[in-house]
Amino acid sequence: MSQRMWWGRLVLGSPVINSGTTAIAAGRGLRSGFVGLALLALAACSEDGRLPSNSRHWVAISPQVQSLMEEKGMNARQPILLRAYKKESELEVWKQDASGEYKLLKTFPMCRWSGQLGPKKTEGDRQVPEGFYAITPQQLNPHSNFYLSFNVGYPNAYDRAHGRNGSLIMVHGACSSRGCFSMTDEQIADIYALAREAFGGGQKAIQLQSFPFRMNAQNLARYRADENMPFWKNLKEGSDHFEVTKREPQVSVCARRYVFNSQPQDGTRFDANAACPPVTRDESLVAAVSRKAAEDEQQVAALVASGVKAVKRVYHDGDQHPSFKHTTHAAVAVESPQVASSVPQGVSKVAEVSQPDALAFGAVDLPAEQTRGLSRQALLARAQQAKLQEHAAVAVAPAPQAAPAAGPAPARGGAPVGTAAVPPPATATALVAAEPKRAEPPFYSRWLGSLGGLSANASGAEEIGPKPVDAPVPPKAPRR
């Protein structure tokens, strides 16, 4: 076996390596020399405490995630499945057990995503894709500009059938996004290592299920009038297949829509742009999924009948999980930010790629009847107007009146004893904290004049394409 072939096998078949350890069972002779060289590179970290770029592929699964797997009877080599929810800003990692079913390993709070709820359509629209995607070993990128990354596989057959385009959509670190699922460096290290080990255990492709929100009755009722709802209901079909079986659904595309756990009866392949052929399906599974869909629709109908209004959610440019709002990963400065992780995060790329003011703006739910037919710029302007009105209402809200202290009974024919000691009502306003003065106008006004440029690519660092990791050159030990 050649040196290059052996190294490629080691990359995808490596056992879990803990930082600072030097335990790998290897071959003999010349191979042992290369293993020693690899371990030397692994043992040497860069100055900020992270692995240097030439050995990031070998990043260890954290002790915390290792403990989680042990508690749940899982091991690193078992297959994984990913589920992402934009509105909730969460990414779930599921692991397959011995029965073939998947169980939730961990939910990672998403540090940053960009755009709006809805699918990605064009290059530079800052949208995070929604749909079902396959991640293969060749899509891992240990040389990422954002610490570690892997390509999600956008556009897929569904996207291409709808004329959508774009490239280099990643799950990566650095907490900065313009169309990607962005995590912290510590988080992506765990997710990347879990993917690497699953591939090493024989998994051919990892399924990523990307949703606008959790497919529950509350969200379906609130966003029922959104123009993307027909597409989202197609995504829900796949979600329901997974929820019912806890097994990875087989995903195909025909008639420009997703179909799940189906096989063409004539033995041909599905064509994304052609009509769906007669299919063979597990009728018991079809019945179970149909029952779940009917139950969810009943819950939606009950919520609508109870008065839940149809709204459209609008972001300035995406969001992040609430757990990051007052950390070093937040867009706005705070007096005493909490460090989100004890692991060094390197140089932040938030200012290079993300739009920092967007997070301070937050999400706005507009009445659906006020948003029909509006362009993206008009939606953002309407959302900004609603946000300004909300802040104005808070600013003019009357301060709570302090209740008078109980005192002795009033004297006959006169005022209560001690009346003079009661402070005048005007002093109640001192209970309300004054709005700090700013040297510049609110960011709502600053970005209103630049709405036309929101769909353009932001300047700054770009993700580089993934380099093959199945046969890299052995890493060199860093100079001391």
Coordinates of C-alpha atoms in Angstrom, one line a residue:
M1 CA 0.0 0.0 0.0
S2 CA 1.4 3.4 -0.9
Q3 CA 2.0 6.1 1.7
R4 CA -0.7 8.3 0.2
M5 CA -3.3 5.5 0.2
W6 CA -2.4 4.6 3.8
W7 CA -2.8 8.2 5.0
G8 CA -6.1 8.5 3.2
R9 CA -7.4 5.4 5.0
L10 CA -6.1 6.7 8.3
V11 CA -8.0 10.0 7.9
L12 CA -11.4 8.4 7.5
G13 CA -10.7 5.4 9.7
S14 CA -9.1 7.1 12.7
P15 CA -10.3 6.3 16.2
V16 CA -11.3 9.1 18.6
I17 CA -8.1 10.9 19.6
N18 CA -8.1 12.9 22.9
S19 CA -6.0 16.0 23.0
G20 CA -2.6 15.5 24.5
T21 CA -2.7 11.7 24.2
T22 CA -0.5 9.6 22.0
A23 CA -2.4 6.3 21.7
I24 CA -3.0 4.9 18.2
A25 CA -2.6 1.4 17.2
A26 CA -0.7 1.4 13.9
G27 CA 1.2 -0.8 11.5
R28 CA 4.9 -1.5 11.5
G29 CA 8.1 -0.2 10.0
L30 CA 7.7 3.0 7.9
R31 CA 4.0 3.3 8.9
S32 CA 5.0 3.8 12.5
G33 CA 7.2 6.7 11.6
F34 CA 4.3 8.5 9.9
V35 CA 1.9 7.8 12.8
G36 CA 4.5 9.3 15.2
L37 CA 4.7 12.4 12.9
A38 CA 0.9 12.7 12.9
L39 CA 0.7 12.4 16.7
L40 CA 3.4 15.0 17.2
A41 CA 1.4 17.4 15.1
L42 CA -1.7 16.6 17.2
A43 CA 0.0 17.1 20.5
A44 CA 1.2 20.6 19.4
C45 CA -1.6 23.3 19.6
S46 CA -1.4 26.7 18.2
E47 CA -0.9 29.7 20.4
D48 CA -4.6 30.3 21.0
G49 CA -5.1 26.8 22.3
R50 CA -6.6 25.3 19.1
L51 CA -5.2 22.8 16.7
P52 CA -3.2 24.3 13.8
S53 CA -4.9 24.2 10.4
N54 CA -2.9 21.2 9.2
S55 CA -4.3 18.9 11.9
R56 CA -7.8 20.3 12.6
H57 CA -9.3 17.3 10.9
W58 CA -8.2 15.3 14.0
V59 CA -9.9 17.5 16.5
A60 CA -11.1 15.5 19.5
I61 CA -14.7 15.0 20.6
S62 CA -15.1 17.0 23.9
P63 CA -15.3 15.2 27.2
Q64 CA -18.8 16.5 27.7
V65 CA -20.1 14.9 24.5
Q66 CA -18.1 11.8 25.2
S67 CA -19.9 11.6 28.6
L68 CA -23.3 12.2 26.9
M69 CA -22.7 9.3 24.5
E70 CA -21.7 7.0 27.4
E71 CA -24.8 7.9 29.3
K72 CA -27.0 7.2 26.3
G73 CA -25.3 3.9 25.3
M74 CA -23.8 5.4 22.1
N75 CA -20.4 5.3 20.6
A76 CA -18.6 7.7 18.3
R77 CA -18.7 5.4 15.2
Q78 CA -22.5 5.1 15.0
P79 CA -24.2 7.0 12.2
I80 CA -25.5 10.5 12.9
L81 CA -28.3 12.7 11.5
L82 CA -28.6 16.5 11.8
R83 CA -31.8 18.6 12.2
A84 CA -31.7 22.5 12.0
Y85 CA -34.4 25.0 13.0
K86 CA -33.9 28.6 12.0
K87 CA -36.5 30.3 14.1
E88 CA -35.4 28.5 17.2
S89 CA -31.7 28.8 16.2
E90 CA -30.9 25.2 17.1
L91 CA -29.1 22.4 15.5
E92 CA -29.7 18.8 16.8
V93 CA -27.3 15.9 16.5
W94 CA -29.1 12.5 16.5
K95 CA -27.3 9.2 16.7
Q96 CA -28.4 5.7 15.5
D97 CA -28.6 2.9 18.1
A98 CA -28.3 -0.8 17.6
S99 CA -31.9 -1.1 16.5
G100 CA -31.5 1.3 13.7
E101 CA -33.5 4.1 15.3
Y102 CA -32.1 7.5 16.0
K103 CA -32.0 9.1 19.4
L104 CA -31.2 12.7 20.2
L105 CA -27.6 13.1 21.4
K106 CA -27.4 16.9 21.8
T107 CA -29.1 20.1 20.8
F108 CA -26.5 22.9 19.9
P109 CA -27.7 26.5 20.2
M110 CA -26.9 28.1 16.8
C111 CA -24.6 31.1 17.2
R112 CA -25.7 32.8 13.9
W113 CA -27.8 32.4 10.8
S114 CA -28.7 35.0 8.2
G115 CA -31.7 36.0 6.0
Q116 CA -35.4 35.2 6.6
L117 CA -37.5 32.2 7.1
G118 CA -37.9 30.5 3.7
P119 CA -35.7 28.7 1.2
K120 CA -32.5 29.9 -0.4
K121 CA -33.1 30.9 -4.1
T122 CA -30.1 32.8 -5.5
E123 CA -26.4 33.4 -4.9
G124 CA -25.9 36.2 -2.5
D125 CA -29.4 36.4 -1.1
R126 CA -28.0 35.6 2.4
Q127 CA -30.7 32.9 2.9
V128 CA -29.9 29.7 4.8
P129 CA -31.3 26.8 2.8
E130 CA -34.3 24.7 3.8
G131 CA -34.7 21.1 2.7
F132 CA -33.1 17.7 2.9
Y133 CA -29.3 17.5 2.1
A134 CA -26.6 14.9 2.1
I135 CA -23.1 15.4 3.5
T136 CA -20.4 13.1 2.3
P137 CA -16.8 12.7 3.5
Q138 CA -15.5 14.7 0.6
Q139 CA -17.5 17.7 1.9
L140 CA -15.5 18.0 5.1
N141 CA -13.2 21.0 5.1
P142 CA -10.5 21.1 7.9
H143 CA -8.9 24.1 6.2
S144 CA -11.9 26.4 6.5
N145 CA -11.5 30.1 7.0
F146 CA -14.1 29.6 9.8
Y147 CA -12.0 27.1 11.8
L148 CA -13.8 23.9 10.6
S149 CA -16.7 23.4 8.2
F150 CA -18.5 21.0 6.0
N151 CA -20.6 21.7 2.8
V152 CA -24.3 20.9 3.2
G153 CA -24.7 20.0 -0.4
Y154 CA -26.8 22.9 -1.6
P155 CA -28.3 23.0 -4.3
N156 CA -29.8 19.6 -4.3
A157 CA -32.1 18.0 -6.9
Y158 CA -35.1 19.9 -5.5
D159 CA -33.3 23.2 -5.6
R160 CA -32.1 22.7 -9.1
A161 CA -35.6 21.7 -10.3
H162 CA -36.8 25.1 -9.1
G163 CA -34.0 27.0 -10.7
R164 CA -32.2 27.9 -7.5
N165 CA -28.5 28.5 -7.4
G166 CA -25.7 29.3 -4.9
S167 CA -22.6 27.6 -3.6
L168 CA -20.4 27.0 -0.5
I169 CA -23.2 26.8 2.0
M170 CA -21.6 25.4 5.1
V171 CA -22.0 24.5 8.7
H172 CA -18.9 26.2 10.2
G173 CA -17.5 28.0 13.2
A174 CA -16.6 31.7 13.9
C175 CA -20.2 32.7 14.8
S176 CA -20.7 34.7 11.5
S177 CA -23.1 34.0 8.7
R178 CA -24.1 35.1 5.3
G179 CA -26.2 32.1 4.2
C180 CA -24.5 29.4 6.5
F181 CA -25.3 27.6 9.7
S182 CA -22.7 29.2 12.0
M183 CA -21.7 27.8 15.3
T184 CA -18.9 28.7 17.8
D185 CA -15.5 27.1 17.2
E186 CA -16.0 24.8 20.2
Q187 CA -19.4 23.6 18.8
I188 CA -18.2 23.0 15.3
A189 CA -15.2 21.0 16.7
D190 CA -17.7 18.6 18.3
I191 CA -20.0 18.4 15.3
Y192 CA -17.1 18.0 12.8
A193 CA -15.5 15.3 15.0
L194 CA -18.8 13.4 15.3
A195 CA -19.2 13.5 11.5
R196 CA -15.7 12.3 11.0
E197 CA -16.1 9.4 13.3
A198 CA -19.4 8.4 11.8
F199 CA -17.8 8.3 8.4
G200 CA -15.0 6.3 9.9
G201 CA -17.6 3.8 11.1
G202 CA -18.9 3.3 7.6
Q203 CA -21.6 5.9 7.2
K204 CA -21.7 7.0 3.5
A205 CA -23.7 10.2 3.9
I206 CA -25.1 12.3 6.7
Q207 CA -28.6 13.6 6.3
L208 CA -29.2 17.3 7.2
Q209 CA -32.9 18.2 7.6
S210 CA -33.2 22.0 7.6
F211 CA -36.5 23.6 8.7
P212 CA -37.8 27.1 9.1
F213 CA -39.0 26.2 12.5
R214 CA -40.1 23.3 14.6
M215 CA -43.0 21.7 12.8
N216 CA -45.5 21.9 15.7
A217 CA -49.1 23.2 15.7
Q218 CA -48.2 26.5 17.2
N219 CA -45.8 27.5 14.5
L220 CA -48.0 26.1 11.7
A221 CA -50.9 28.2 13.0
R222 CA -49.0 31.4 13.4
Y223 CA -47.4 31.3 10.0
R224 CA -50.2 29.6 8.1
A225 CA -50.6 32.6 5.7
D226 CA -46.9 32.7 4.7
E227 CA -46.3 32.3 1.0
N228 CA -43.8 29.5 1.8
M229 CA -46.4 27.4 3.6
P230 CA -47.0 24.9 0.7
F231 CA -43.2 24.3 0.6
W232 CA -43.1 24.0 4.4
K233 CA -45.9 21.4 4.4
N234 CA -43.9 19.3 1.9
L235 CA -40.9 19.6 4.4
K236 CA -43.2 18.6 7.2
E237 CA -44.0 15.3 5.4
G238 CA -40.4 14.3 5.7
S239 CA -40.3 15.5 9.3
D240 CA -43.3 13.4 10.1
H241 CA -41.7 10.3 8.6
F242 CA -38.7 10.8 10.9
E243 CA -40.9 11.6 14.0
V244 CA -43.0 8.5 13.5
T245 CA -40.2 6.0 12.8
K246 CA -37.1 7.7 14.3
R247 CA -35.3 6.4 11.2
E248 CA -33.7 8.4 8.4
P249 CA -36.3 8.9 5.7
Q250 CA -35.3 8.0 2.1
V251 CA -35.6 11.3 0.2
S252 CA -36.4 11.5 -3.5
V253 CA -37.6 14.3 -5.8
C254 CA -40.2 14.1 -8.6
A255 CA -42.7 16.6 -10.0
R256 CA -40.5 19.3 -8.4
R257 CA -41.5 18.2 -4.8
Y258 CA -40.0 15.9 -2.1
V259 CA -41.3 12.3 -1.8
F260 CA -40.3 10.1 1.1
N261 CA -39.7 6.4 1.6
S262 CA -41.0 5.5 -1.9
Q263 CA -39.7 3.3 -4.7
P264 CA -40.8 3.5 -8.4
Q265 CA -42.7 0.4 -9.3
D266 CA -41.1 0.0 -12.7
G267 CA -37.6 0.1 -11.3
T268 CA -36.7 3.4 -12.9
R269 CA -35.3 6.4 -11.1
F270 CA -37.2 9.5 -10.0
D271 CA -36.9 12.5 -12.2
A272 CA -37.1 15.8 -10.3
N273 CA -38.7 17.6 -13.3
A274 CA -41.0 14.8 -14.4
A275 CA -44.3 13.5 -13.0
C276 CA -44.0 11.0 -10.2
P277 CA -44.3 7.4 -11.4
P278 CA -46.4 4.8 -9.6
V279 CA -44.6 3.9 -6.4
T280 CA -44.3 1.2 -3.8
R281 CA -44.6 2.2 -0.2
D282 CA -45.0 0.7 3.3
E283 CA -48.7 1.2 3.7
S284 CA -48.5 0.9 7.5
L285 CA -46.0 3.7 7.6
V286 CA -48.1 5.8 5.2
A287 CA -51.1 5.3 7.6
A288 CA -49.1 6.2 10.7
V289 CA -47.7 9.4 9.0
S290 CA -51.2 10.3 7.8
R291 CA -52.6 9.9 11.4
K292 CA -49.9 12.3 12.7
A293 CA -50.6 14.8 10.0
A294 CA -54.3 14.7 10.7
E295 CA -53.8 15.2 14.5
D296 CA -51.5 18.2 13.8
E297 CA -54.1 19.8 11.5
Q298 CA -56.7 19.4 14.2
Q299 CA -54.5 21.2 16.7
V300 CA -53.8 24.0 14.2
A301 CA -57.6 24.4 13.6
A302 CA -58.2 24.5 17.3
L303 CA -55.6 27.2 17.7
V304 CA -57.0 29.3 14.9
A305 CA -60.5 29.0 16.4
S306 CA -59.1 30.2 19.7
G307 CA -57.9 33.4 18.1
V308 CA -54.3 32.8 17.1
K309 CA -53.6 35.4 14.4
A310 CA -51.8 34.7 11.2
V311 CA -48.5 36.6 11.1
K312 CA -45.4 36.9 9.0
R313 CA -42.0 36.9 10.8
V314 CA -39.5 39.4 9.5
Y315 CA -35.8 39.7 10.5
H316 CA -33.4 42.4 9.6
D317 CA -30.9 39.6 8.8
G318 CA -31.4 36.4 10.6
D319 CA -30.9 35.7 14.3
Q320 CA -28.9 33.7 17.0
H321 CA -29.9 31.6 19.9
P322 CA -31.0 33.6 23.0
S323 CA -28.1 32.0 25.0
F324 CA -25.7 34.1 23.0
K325 CA -27.4 37.5 23.4
H326 CA -25.2 38.6 26.3
T327 CA -22.0 36.9 25.5
T328 CA -18.9 37.7 23.6
H329 CA -20.8 36.4 20.5
A330 CA -23.5 39.1 20.8
A331 CA -23.7 41.8 18.2
V332 CA -24.2 44.7 20.7
A333 CA -21.7 45.7 23.4
V334 CA -22.6 44.9 27.0
E335 CA -20.8 46.1 30.1
S336 CA -19.8 42.7 31.4
P337 CA -20.2 40.1 28.6
Q338 CA -20.1 36.5 29.7
V339 CA -17.7 34.3 27.9
A340 CA -19.7 31.7 26.0
S341 CA -16.9 29.1 26.2
S342 CA -13.7 28.5 28.0
V343 CA -12.2 27.2 24.7
P344 CA -10.4 30.1 22.8
Q345 CA -12.5 31.1 19.9
G346 CA -9.9 32.8 17.8
V347 CA -10.5 36.0 15.8
S348 CA -14.2 36.8 15.4
K349 CA -15.5 37.2 11.8
V350 CA -18.8 38.8 12.9
A351 CA -17.9 42.2 11.6
E352 CA -16.5 40.8 8.3
V353 CA -19.6 38.7 7.2
S354 CA -22.5 39.2 9.5
Q355 CA -24.5 42.4 9.9
P356 CA -24.1 43.1 13.6
D357 CA -27.0 45.6 13.9
A358 CA -29.4 42.9 12.7
L359 CA -29.3 41.0 15.9
A360 CA -30.2 44.1 18.0
F361 CA -33.2 44.6 15.7
G362 CA -34.6 41.2 16.6
A363 CA -37.6 39.4 15.0
V364 CA -40.9 41.2 14.2
D365 CA -44.2 39.4 13.7
L366 CA -46.4 41.5 11.3
P367 CA -50.1 40.8 10.7
A368 CA -50.2 38.6 7.6
E369 CA -52.9 40.8 5.9
Q370 CA -50.4 43.8 6.1
T371 CA -47.6 41.9 4.3
R372 CA -49.3 40.4 1.2
G373 CA -47.6 41.5 -2.0
L374 CA -44.8 43.5 -0.3
S375 CA -41.3 43.3 -1.6
R376 CA -38.4 42.4 0.7
Q377 CA -37.4 46.0 1.1
A378 CA -41.0 47.0 1.9
L379 CA -41.3 44.2 4.4
L380 CA -38.2 45.4 6.2
A381 CA -39.4 49.0 6.2
R382 CA -42.8 47.9 7.6
A383 CA -41.0 45.9 10.3
Q384 CA -38.8 48.9 11.2
Q385 CA -41.9 51.1 11.5
A386 CA -43.5 48.5 13.8
K387 CA -40.3 48.4 15.9
L388 CA -40.1 52.2 16.2
Q389 CA -43.8 52.3 17.3
E390 CA -43.1 49.6 19.9
H391 CA -40.2 51.6 21.3
A392 CA -42.2 54.8 21.3
A393 CA -45.0 53.1 23.2
V394 CA -42.6 51.9 25.8
A395 CA -41.0 55.4 26.1
V396 CA -44.3 57.2 26.8
A397 CA -45.9 54.5 29.0
P398 CA -46.9 56.0 32.4
A399 CA -44.7 55.0 35.3
P400 CA -46.3 52.8 37.9
Q401 CA -47.7 54.8 40.9
A402 CA -46.4 53.9 44.3
A403 CA -49.1 52.8 46.7
P404 CA -49.5 55.2 49.7
A405 CA -48.2 53.8 52.9
A406 CA -50.8 52.8 55.5
G407 CA -51.1 55.3 58.4
P408 CA -53.2 56.2 61.4
A409 CA -56.9 56.8 60.9
P410 CA -57.6 60.3 59.8
A411 CA -58.4 62.8 62.5
R412 CA -62.0 63.9 62.8
G413 CA -62.7 66.6 60.3
G414 CA -59.1 66.8 59.0
A415 CA -56.5 65.1 56.8
P416 CA -54.8 61.9 57.7
V417 CA -51.9 62.2 60.1
G418 CA -48.6 62.1 58.4
T419 CA -49.9 63.3 55.0
A420 CA -47.1 65.9 54.7
A421 CA -44.5 63.0 54.7
V422 CA -45.9 61.5 51.5
P423 CA -43.7 62.4 48.5
P424 CA -45.3 64.2 45.6
P425 CA -46.5 62.0 42.8
A426 CA -43.9 63.4 40.4
T427 CA -41.2 61.6 42.2
A428 CA -42.6 58.2 41.0
T429 CA -41.0 58.8 37.6
A430 CA -37.7 58.3 39.3
L431 CA -38.4 54.6 39.4
V432 CA -38.1 54.4 35.7
A433 CA -34.6 54.1 34.4
A434 CA -33.7 56.9 32.0
E435 CA -32.8 55.9 28.4
P436 CA -29.0 56.3 28.0
K437 CA -28.1 59.0 25.5
R438 CA -26.4 57.9 22.3
A439 CA -23.9 59.8 20.3
E440 CA -25.5 58.5 17.1
P441 CA -29.0 57.9 15.8
P442 CA -30.7 54.5 16.5
F443 CA -29.5 51.8 14.1
Y444 CA -33.1 51.5 12.7
S445 CA -32.6 54.9 11.1
R446 CA -29.0 54.1 10.0
W447 CA -29.9 51.0 8.1
L448 CA -33.2 52.3 6.6
G449 CA -31.4 54.2 4.0
S450 CA -29.4 51.1 2.8
L451 CA -32.2 48.6 2.5
G452 CA -31.5 48.2 -1.2
G453 CA -28.1 46.6 -0.5
L454 CA -29.3 44.0 1.9
S455 CA -29.5 41.2 -0.7
A456 CA -26.0 41.8 -2.0
N457 CA -23.0 39.8 -0.8
A458 CA -21.2 41.4 2.1
S459 CA -17.6 42.2 1.8
G460 CA -15.1 40.3 3.9
A461 CA -13.7 36.9 4.3
E462 CA -15.2 34.1 2.1
E463 CA -15.4 30.4 2.8
I464 CA -13.0 28.5 0.7
G465 CA -14.1 25.3 -1.1
P466 CA -13.5 22.0 0.7
K467 CA -10.3 20.3 0.0
P468 CA -10.3 16.5 -0.2
V469 CA -9.4 15.0 3.1
D470 CA -9.3 11.4 2.1
A471 CA -5.6 11.5 1.3
P472 CA -3.9 14.7 2.6
V473 CA -0.2 15.1 3.0
P474 CA 0.9 14.0 6.6
P475 CA 0.9 17.1 8.8
K476 CA 4.2 18.6 9.8
A477 CA 5.1 19.2 13.4
P478 CA 5.1 22.9 14.3
R479 CA 8.3 24.6 15.0
R480 CA 9.1 25.2 18.6

